[in-house]
PDB file of C-alpha atoms and ligand atoms in Angstrom:
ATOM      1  CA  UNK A   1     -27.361   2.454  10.171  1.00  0.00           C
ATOM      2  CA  UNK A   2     -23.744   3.550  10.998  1.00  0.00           C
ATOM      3  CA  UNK A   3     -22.079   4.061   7.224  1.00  0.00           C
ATOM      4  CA  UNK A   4     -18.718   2.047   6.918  1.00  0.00           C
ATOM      5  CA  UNK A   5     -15.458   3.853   7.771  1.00  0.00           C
ATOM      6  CA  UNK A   6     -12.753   2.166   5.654  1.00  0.00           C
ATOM      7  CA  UNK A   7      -8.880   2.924   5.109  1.00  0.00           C
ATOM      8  CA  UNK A   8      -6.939   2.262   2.363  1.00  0.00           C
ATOM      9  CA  UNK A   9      -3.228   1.315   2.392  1.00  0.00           C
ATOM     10  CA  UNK A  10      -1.589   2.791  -1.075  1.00  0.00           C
ATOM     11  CA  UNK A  11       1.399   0.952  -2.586  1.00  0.00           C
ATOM     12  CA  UNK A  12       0.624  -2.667  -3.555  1.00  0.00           C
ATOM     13  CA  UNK A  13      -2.693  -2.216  -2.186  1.00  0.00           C
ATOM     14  CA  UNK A  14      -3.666   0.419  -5.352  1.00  0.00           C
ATOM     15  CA  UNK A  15      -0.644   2.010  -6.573  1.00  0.00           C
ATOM     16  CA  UNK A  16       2.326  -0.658  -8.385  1.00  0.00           C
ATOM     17  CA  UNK A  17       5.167   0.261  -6.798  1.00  0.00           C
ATOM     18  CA  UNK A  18       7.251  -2.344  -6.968  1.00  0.00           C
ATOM     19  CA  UNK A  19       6.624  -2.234 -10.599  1.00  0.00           C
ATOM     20  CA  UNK A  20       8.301   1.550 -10.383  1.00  0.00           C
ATOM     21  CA  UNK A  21      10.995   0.561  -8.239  1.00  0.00           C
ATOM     22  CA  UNK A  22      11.903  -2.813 -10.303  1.00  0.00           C
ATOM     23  CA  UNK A  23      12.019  -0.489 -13.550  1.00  0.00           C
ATOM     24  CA  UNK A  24      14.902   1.992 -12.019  1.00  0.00           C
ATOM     25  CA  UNK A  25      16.756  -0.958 -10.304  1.00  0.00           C
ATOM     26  CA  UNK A  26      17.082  -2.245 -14.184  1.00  0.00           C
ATOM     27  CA  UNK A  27      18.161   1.189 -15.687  1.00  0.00           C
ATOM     28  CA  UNK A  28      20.728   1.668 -13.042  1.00  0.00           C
ATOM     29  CA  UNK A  29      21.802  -1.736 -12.720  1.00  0.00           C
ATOM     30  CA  UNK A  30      20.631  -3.806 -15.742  1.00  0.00           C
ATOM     31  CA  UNK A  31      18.364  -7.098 -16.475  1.00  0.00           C
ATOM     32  CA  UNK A  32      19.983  -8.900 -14.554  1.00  0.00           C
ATOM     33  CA  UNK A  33      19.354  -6.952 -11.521  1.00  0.00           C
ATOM     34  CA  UNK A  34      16.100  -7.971 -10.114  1.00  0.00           C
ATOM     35  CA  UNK A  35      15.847  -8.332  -6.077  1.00  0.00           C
ATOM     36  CA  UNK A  36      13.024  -8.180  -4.317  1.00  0.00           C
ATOM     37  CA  UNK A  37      10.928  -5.090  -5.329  1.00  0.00           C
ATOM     38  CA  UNK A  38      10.459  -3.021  -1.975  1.00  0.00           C
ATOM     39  CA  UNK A  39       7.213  -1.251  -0.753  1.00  0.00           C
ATOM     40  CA  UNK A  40       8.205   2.153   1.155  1.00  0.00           C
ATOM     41  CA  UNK A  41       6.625   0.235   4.327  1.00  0.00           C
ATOM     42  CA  UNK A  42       9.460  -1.443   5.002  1.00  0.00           C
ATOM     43  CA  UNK A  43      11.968  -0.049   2.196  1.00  0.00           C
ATOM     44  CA  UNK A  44      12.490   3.175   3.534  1.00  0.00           C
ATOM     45  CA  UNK A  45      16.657   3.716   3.761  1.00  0.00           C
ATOM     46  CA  UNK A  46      17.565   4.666   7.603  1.00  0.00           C
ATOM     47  CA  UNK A  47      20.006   7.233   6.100  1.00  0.00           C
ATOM     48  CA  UNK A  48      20.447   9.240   2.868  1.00  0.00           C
ATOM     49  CA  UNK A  49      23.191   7.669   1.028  1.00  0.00           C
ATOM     50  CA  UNK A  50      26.253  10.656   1.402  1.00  0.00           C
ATOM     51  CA  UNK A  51      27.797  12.139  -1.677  1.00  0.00           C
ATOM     52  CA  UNK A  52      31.384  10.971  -0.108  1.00  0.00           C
ATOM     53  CA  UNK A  53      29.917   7.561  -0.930  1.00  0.00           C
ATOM     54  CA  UNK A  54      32.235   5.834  -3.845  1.00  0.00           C
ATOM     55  CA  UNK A  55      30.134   5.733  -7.343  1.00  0.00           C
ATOM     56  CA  UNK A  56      27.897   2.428  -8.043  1.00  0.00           C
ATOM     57  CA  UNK A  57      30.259   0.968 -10.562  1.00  0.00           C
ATOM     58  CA  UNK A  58      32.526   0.768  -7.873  1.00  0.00           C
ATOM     59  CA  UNK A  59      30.956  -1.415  -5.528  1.00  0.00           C
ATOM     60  CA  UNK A  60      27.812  -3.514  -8.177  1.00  0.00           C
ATOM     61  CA  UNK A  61      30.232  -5.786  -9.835  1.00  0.00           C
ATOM     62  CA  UNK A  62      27.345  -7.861 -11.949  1.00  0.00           C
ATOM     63  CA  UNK A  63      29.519 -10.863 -12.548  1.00  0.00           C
ATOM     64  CA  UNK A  64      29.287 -12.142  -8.995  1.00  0.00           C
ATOM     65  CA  UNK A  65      26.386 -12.351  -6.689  1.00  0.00           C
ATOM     66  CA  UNK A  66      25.507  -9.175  -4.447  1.00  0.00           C
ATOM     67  CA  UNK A  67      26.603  -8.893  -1.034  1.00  0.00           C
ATOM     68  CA  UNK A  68      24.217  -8.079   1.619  1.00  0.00           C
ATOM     69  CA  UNK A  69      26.047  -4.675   1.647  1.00  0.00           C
ATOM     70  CA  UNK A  70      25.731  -4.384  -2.419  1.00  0.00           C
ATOM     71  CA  UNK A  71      22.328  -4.673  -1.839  1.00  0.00           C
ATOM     72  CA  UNK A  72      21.789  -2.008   0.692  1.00  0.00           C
ATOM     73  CA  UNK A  73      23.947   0.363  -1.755  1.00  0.00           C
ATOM     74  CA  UNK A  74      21.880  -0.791  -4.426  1.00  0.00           C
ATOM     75  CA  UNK A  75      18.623  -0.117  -2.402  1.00  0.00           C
ATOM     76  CA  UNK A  76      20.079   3.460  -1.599  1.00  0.00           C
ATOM     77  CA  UNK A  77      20.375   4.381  -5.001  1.00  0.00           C
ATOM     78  CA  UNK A  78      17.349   3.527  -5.889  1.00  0.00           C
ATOM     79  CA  UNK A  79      15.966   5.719  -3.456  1.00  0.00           C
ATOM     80  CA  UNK A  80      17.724   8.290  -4.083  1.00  0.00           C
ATOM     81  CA  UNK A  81      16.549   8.495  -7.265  1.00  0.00           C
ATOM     82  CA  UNK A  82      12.991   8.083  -5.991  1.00  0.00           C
ATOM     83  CA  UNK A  83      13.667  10.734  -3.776  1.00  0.00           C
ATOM     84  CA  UNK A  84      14.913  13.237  -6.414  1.00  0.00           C
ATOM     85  CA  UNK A  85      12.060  12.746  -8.701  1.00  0.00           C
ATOM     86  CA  UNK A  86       9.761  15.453  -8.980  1.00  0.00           C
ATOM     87  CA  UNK A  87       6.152  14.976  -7.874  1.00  0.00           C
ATOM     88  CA  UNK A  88       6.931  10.567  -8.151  1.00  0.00           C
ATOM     89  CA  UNK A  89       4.427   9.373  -6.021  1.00  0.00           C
ATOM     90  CA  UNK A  90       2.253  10.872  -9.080  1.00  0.00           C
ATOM     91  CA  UNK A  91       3.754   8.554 -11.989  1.00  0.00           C
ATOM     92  CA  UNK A  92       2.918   5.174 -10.706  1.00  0.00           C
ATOM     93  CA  UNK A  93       0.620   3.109 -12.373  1.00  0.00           C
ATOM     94  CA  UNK A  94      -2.449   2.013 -11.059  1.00  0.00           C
ATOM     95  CA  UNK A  95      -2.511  -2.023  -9.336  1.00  0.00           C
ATOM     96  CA  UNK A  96      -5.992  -2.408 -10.909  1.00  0.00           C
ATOM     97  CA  UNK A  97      -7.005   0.509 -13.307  1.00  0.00           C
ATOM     98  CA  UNK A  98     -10.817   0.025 -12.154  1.00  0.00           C
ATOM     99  CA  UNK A  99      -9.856  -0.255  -8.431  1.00  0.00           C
ATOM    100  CA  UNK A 100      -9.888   3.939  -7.618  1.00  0.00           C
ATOM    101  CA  UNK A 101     -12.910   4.640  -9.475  1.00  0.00           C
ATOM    102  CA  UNK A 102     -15.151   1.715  -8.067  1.00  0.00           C
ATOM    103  CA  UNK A 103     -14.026   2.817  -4.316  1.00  0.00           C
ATOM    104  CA  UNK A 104     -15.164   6.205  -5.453  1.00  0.00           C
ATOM    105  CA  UNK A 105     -18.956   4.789  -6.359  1.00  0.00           C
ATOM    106  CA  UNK A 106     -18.798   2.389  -3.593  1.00  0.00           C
ATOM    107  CA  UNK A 107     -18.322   5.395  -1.233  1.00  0.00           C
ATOM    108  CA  UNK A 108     -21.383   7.816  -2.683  1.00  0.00           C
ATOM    109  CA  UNK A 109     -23.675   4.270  -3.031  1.00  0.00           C
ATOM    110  CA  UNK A 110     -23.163   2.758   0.406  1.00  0.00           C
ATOM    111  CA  UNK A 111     -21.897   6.352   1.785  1.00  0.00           C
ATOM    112  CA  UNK A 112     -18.561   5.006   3.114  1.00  0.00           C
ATOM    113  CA  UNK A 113     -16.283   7.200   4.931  1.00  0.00           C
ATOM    114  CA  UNK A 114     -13.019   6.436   3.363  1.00  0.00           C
ATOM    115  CA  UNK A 115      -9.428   7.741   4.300  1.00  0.00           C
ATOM    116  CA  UNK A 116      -6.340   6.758   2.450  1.00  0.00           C
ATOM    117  CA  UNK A 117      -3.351   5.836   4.708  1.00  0.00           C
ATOM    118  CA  UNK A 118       0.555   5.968   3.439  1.00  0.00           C
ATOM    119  CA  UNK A 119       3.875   6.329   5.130  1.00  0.00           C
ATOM    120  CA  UNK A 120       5.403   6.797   1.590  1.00  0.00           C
ATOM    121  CA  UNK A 121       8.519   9.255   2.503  1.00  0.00           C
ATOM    122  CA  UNK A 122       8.962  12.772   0.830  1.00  0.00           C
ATOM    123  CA  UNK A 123      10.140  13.101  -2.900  1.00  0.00           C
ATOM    124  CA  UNK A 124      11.298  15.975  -4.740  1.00  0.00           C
ATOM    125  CA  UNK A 125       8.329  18.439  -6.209  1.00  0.00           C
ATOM    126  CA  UNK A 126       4.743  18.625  -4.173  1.00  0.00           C
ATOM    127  CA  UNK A 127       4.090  17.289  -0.403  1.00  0.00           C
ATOM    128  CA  UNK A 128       3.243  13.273  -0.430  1.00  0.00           C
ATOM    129  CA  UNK A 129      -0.311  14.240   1.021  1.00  0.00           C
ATOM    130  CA  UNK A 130      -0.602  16.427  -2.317  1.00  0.00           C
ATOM    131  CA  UNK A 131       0.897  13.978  -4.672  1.00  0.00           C
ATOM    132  CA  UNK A 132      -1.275  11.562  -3.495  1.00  0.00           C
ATOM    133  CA  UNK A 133      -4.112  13.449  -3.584  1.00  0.00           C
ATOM    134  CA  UNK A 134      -3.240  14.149  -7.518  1.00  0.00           C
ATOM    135  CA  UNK A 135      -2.597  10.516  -7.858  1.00  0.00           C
ATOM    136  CA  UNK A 136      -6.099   9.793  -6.701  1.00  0.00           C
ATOM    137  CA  UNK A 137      -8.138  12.555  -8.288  1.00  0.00           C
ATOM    138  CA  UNK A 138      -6.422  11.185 -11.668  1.00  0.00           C
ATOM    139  CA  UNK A 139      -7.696   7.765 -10.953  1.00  0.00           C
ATOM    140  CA  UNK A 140     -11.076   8.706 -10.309  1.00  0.00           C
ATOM    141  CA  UNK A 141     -12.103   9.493  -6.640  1.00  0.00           C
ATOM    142  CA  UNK A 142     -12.654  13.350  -6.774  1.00  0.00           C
ATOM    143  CA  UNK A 143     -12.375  14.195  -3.086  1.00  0.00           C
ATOM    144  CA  UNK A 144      -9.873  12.001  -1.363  1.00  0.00           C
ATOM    145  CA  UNK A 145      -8.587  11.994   1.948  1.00  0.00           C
ATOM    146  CA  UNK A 146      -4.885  11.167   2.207  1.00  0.00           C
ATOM    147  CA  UNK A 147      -3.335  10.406   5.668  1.00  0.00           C
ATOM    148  CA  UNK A 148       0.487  10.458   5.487  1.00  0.00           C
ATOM    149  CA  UNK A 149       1.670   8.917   8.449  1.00  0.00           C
ATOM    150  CA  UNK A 150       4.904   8.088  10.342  1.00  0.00           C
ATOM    151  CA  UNK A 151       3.734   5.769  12.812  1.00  0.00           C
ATOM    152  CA  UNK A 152       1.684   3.172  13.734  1.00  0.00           C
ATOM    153  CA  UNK A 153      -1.161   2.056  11.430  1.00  0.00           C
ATOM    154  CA  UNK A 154      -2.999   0.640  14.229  1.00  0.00           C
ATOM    155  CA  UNK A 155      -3.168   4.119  16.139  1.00  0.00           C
ATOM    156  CA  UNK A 156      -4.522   5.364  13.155  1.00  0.00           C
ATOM    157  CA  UNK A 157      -7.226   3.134  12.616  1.00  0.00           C
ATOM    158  CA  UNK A 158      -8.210   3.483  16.347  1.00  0.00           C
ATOM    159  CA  UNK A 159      -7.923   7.702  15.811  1.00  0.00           C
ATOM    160  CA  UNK A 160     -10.130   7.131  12.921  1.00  0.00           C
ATOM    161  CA  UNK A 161     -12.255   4.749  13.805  1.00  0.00           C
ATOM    162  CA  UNK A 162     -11.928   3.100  11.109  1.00  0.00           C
ATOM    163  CA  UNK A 163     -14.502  -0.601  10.724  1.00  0.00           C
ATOM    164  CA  UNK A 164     -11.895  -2.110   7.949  1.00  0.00           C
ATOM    165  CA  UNK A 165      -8.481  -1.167   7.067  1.00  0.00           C
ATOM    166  CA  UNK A 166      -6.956  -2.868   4.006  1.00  0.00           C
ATOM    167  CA  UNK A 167      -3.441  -3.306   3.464  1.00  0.00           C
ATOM    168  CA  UNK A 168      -0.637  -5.689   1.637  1.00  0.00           C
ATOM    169  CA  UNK A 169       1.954  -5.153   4.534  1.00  0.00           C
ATOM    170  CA  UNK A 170       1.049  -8.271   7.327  1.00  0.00           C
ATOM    171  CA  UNK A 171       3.307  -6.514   9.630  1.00  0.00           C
ATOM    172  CA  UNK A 172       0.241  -3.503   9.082  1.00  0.00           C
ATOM    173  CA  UNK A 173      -2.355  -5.326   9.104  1.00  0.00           C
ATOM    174  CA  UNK A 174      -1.211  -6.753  12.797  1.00  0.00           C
ATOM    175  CA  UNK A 175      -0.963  -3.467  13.665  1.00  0.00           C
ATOM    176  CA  UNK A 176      -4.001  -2.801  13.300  1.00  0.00           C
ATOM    177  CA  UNK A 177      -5.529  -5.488  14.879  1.00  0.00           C
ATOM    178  CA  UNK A 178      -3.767  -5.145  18.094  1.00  0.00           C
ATOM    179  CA  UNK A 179      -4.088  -1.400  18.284  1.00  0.00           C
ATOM    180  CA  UNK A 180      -7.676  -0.936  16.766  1.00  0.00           C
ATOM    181  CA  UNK A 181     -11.113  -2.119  16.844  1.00  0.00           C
ATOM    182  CA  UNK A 182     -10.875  -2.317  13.026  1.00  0.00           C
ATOM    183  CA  UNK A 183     -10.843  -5.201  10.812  1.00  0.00           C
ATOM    184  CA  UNK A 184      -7.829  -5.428   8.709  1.00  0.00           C
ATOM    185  CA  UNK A 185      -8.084  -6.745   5.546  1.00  0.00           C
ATOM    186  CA  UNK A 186      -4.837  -8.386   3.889  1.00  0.00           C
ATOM    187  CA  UNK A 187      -3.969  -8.413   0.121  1.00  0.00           C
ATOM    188  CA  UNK A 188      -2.140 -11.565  -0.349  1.00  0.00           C
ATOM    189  CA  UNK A 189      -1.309 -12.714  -3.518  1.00  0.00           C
ATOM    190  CA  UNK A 190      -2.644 -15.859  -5.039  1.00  0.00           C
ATOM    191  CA  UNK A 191       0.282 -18.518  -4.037  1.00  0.00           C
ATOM    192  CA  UNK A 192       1.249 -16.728  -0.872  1.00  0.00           C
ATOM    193  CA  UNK A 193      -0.454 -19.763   1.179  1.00  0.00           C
ATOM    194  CA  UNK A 194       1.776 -19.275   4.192  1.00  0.00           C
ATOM    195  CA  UNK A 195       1.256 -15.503   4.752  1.00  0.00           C
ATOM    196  CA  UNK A 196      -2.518 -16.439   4.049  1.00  0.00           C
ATOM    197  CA  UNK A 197      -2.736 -19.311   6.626  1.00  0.00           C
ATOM    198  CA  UNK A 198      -0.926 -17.036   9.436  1.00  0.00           C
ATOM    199  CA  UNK A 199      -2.733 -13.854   8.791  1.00  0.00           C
ATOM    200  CA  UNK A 200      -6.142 -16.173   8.692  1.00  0.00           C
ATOM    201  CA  UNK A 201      -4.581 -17.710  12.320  1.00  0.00           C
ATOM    202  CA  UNK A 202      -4.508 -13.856  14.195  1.00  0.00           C
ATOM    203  CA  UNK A 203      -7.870 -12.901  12.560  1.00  0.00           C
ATOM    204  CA  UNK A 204      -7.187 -10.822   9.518  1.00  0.00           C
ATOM    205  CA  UNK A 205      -8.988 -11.126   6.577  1.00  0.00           C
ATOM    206  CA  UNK A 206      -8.081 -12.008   3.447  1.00  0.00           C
ATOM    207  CA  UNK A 207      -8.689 -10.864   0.256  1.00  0.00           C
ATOM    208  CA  UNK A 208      -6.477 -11.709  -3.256  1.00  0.00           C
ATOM    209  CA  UNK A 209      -6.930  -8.891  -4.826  1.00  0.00           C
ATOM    210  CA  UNK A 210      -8.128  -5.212  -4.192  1.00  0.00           C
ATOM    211  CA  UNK A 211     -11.198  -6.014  -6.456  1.00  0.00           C
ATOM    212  CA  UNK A 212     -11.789  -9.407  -4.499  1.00  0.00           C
ATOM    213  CA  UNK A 213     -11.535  -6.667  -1.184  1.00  0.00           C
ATOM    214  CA  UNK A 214     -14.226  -4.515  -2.988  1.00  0.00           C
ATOM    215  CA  UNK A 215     -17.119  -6.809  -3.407  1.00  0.00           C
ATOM    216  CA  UNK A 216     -16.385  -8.157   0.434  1.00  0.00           C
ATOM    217  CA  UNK A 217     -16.495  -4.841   1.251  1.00  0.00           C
ATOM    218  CA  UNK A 218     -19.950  -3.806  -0.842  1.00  0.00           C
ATOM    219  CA  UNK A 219     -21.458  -7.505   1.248  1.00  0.00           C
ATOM    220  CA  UNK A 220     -20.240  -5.916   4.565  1.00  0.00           C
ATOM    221  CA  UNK A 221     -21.896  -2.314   4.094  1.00  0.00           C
ATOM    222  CA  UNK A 222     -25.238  -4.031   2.522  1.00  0.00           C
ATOM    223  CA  UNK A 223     -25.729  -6.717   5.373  1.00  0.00           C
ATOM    224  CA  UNK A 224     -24.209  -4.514   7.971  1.00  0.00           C
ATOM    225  CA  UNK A 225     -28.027  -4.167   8.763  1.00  0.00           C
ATOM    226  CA  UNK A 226     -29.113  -7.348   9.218  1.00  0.00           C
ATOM    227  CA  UNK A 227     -26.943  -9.549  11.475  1.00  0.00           C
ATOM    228  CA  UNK A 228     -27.146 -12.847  10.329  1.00  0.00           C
ATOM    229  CA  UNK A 229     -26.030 -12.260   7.114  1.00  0.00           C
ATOM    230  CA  UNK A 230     -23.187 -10.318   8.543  1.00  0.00           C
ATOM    231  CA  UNK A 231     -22.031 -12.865  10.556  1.00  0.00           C
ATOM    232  CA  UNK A 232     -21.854 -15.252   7.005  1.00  0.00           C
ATOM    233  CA  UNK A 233     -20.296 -12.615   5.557  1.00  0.00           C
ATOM    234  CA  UNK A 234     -17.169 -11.807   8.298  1.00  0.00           C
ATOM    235  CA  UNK A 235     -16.947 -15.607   8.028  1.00  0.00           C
ATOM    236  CA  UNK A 236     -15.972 -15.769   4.096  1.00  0.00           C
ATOM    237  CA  UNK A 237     -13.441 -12.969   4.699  1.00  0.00           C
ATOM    238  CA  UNK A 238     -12.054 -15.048   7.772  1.00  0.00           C
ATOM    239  CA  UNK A 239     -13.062 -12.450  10.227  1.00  0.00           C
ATOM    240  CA  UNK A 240     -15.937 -14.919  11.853  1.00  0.00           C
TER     241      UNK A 240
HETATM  242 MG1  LIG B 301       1.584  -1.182   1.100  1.00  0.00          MG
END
């Protein structure tokens, strides 16, 4: 029996993120603040804002609502401060604090291949790939595997080989359907019916949260041997 090869998306699939980003938009901008917390999927700025650029207090006036161009300014200052943080990919908290460690025994008990995939963008201090790698070793998997990509996810998967790929971004997850032979796995909150109900229409699965990923996972890799039970199983995670 062929062991699983699985990748692993990293922000909002097992490092909080948004959580990080929402806590610097409030120090920079206050309370008050709060717009949609960004994953570096689709957050990345296009540019670097310029030092020309006029200060923040200029341009955030809080007693009106944001423009769409406040809210690109504000976005670029809170990357810049991402960006100027030493080693950050290395102080985010963990989505689920069990999530790292249980991959880790999942992968020496059912002897999973497993690769984790990011297109988080370069930060002050170490190399992503290395602050990832720290990231992960902290949380419990000893020897991981960090992809830090540019491109597509689904040429990835295919390069890879990957059997499941689980991610939080649909756009990703798409990606790797169309591009891959690998399953793609979506984490989609509890209450996000619509993304749910699309992503079940083009064949990604579903899970609603990492740990709720884990345990369709473990059912994969046991009944990968015996078919029937495999074909029950892709049909819970909506892959049938
Ligand atoms: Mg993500």
């Amino acid at each position: 029996m062929t062991p699983l090869r699985v990748g692993f998306d990293m922000d909002g699939v097992l490092a909080d993120f948004a959580s990080a980003y929402r806590q610097i938009e409030t120090r920079l901008f206050g309370p008050q603040s709060q717009t949609r917390a960004g994953d570096p999927e689709d957050e990345t700025p296009e540019r670097s804002p310029s030092n020309n650029d006029p200060p923040a207090a200029a341009t955030l006036d809080s007693s009106r609502a944001p423009s769409p161009h406040d809210l690109r300014r504000r976005r670029d200052l809170i990357w810049q401060v991402i960006h100027s943080t030493p080693d950050f990919w290395t102080t985010l908290a963990p989505v689920d604090a069990e999530a790292v460690r249980r991959i880790r025994a999942l992968s020496l008990r059912h002897r999973w291949d497993v690769v984790f995939i990011t297109q988080r963008p370069a930060t002050d201090g170490e190399s992503v790939q290395r602050q990832t790698q720290r990231w992960l070793v902290e949380q419990g998997f000893d020897l991981p595997s960090v992809l830090v990509i540019t491109g597509s996810r689904g040429a990835a998967a295919a390069a890879l080989r990957l059997d499941y790929h689980i991610d939080d971004s649909p756009k990703n997850c798409v990606d790797v359907k169309s591009e891959s032979p690998a399953k793609p796995i979506l984490i989609a909150e509890p209450g996000d019916e619509t993304t749910a109900a699309s992503a079940k229409k083009l064949g990604i699965g579903i899970a609603r949260t990492v740990g709720d990923c884990l345990d369709l996972l473990e059912r994969a890799s046991v009944s990968r041997a015996q078919p029937t039970l495999l074909t029950r199983v892709a049909r819970l995670v909506g892959l049938g």
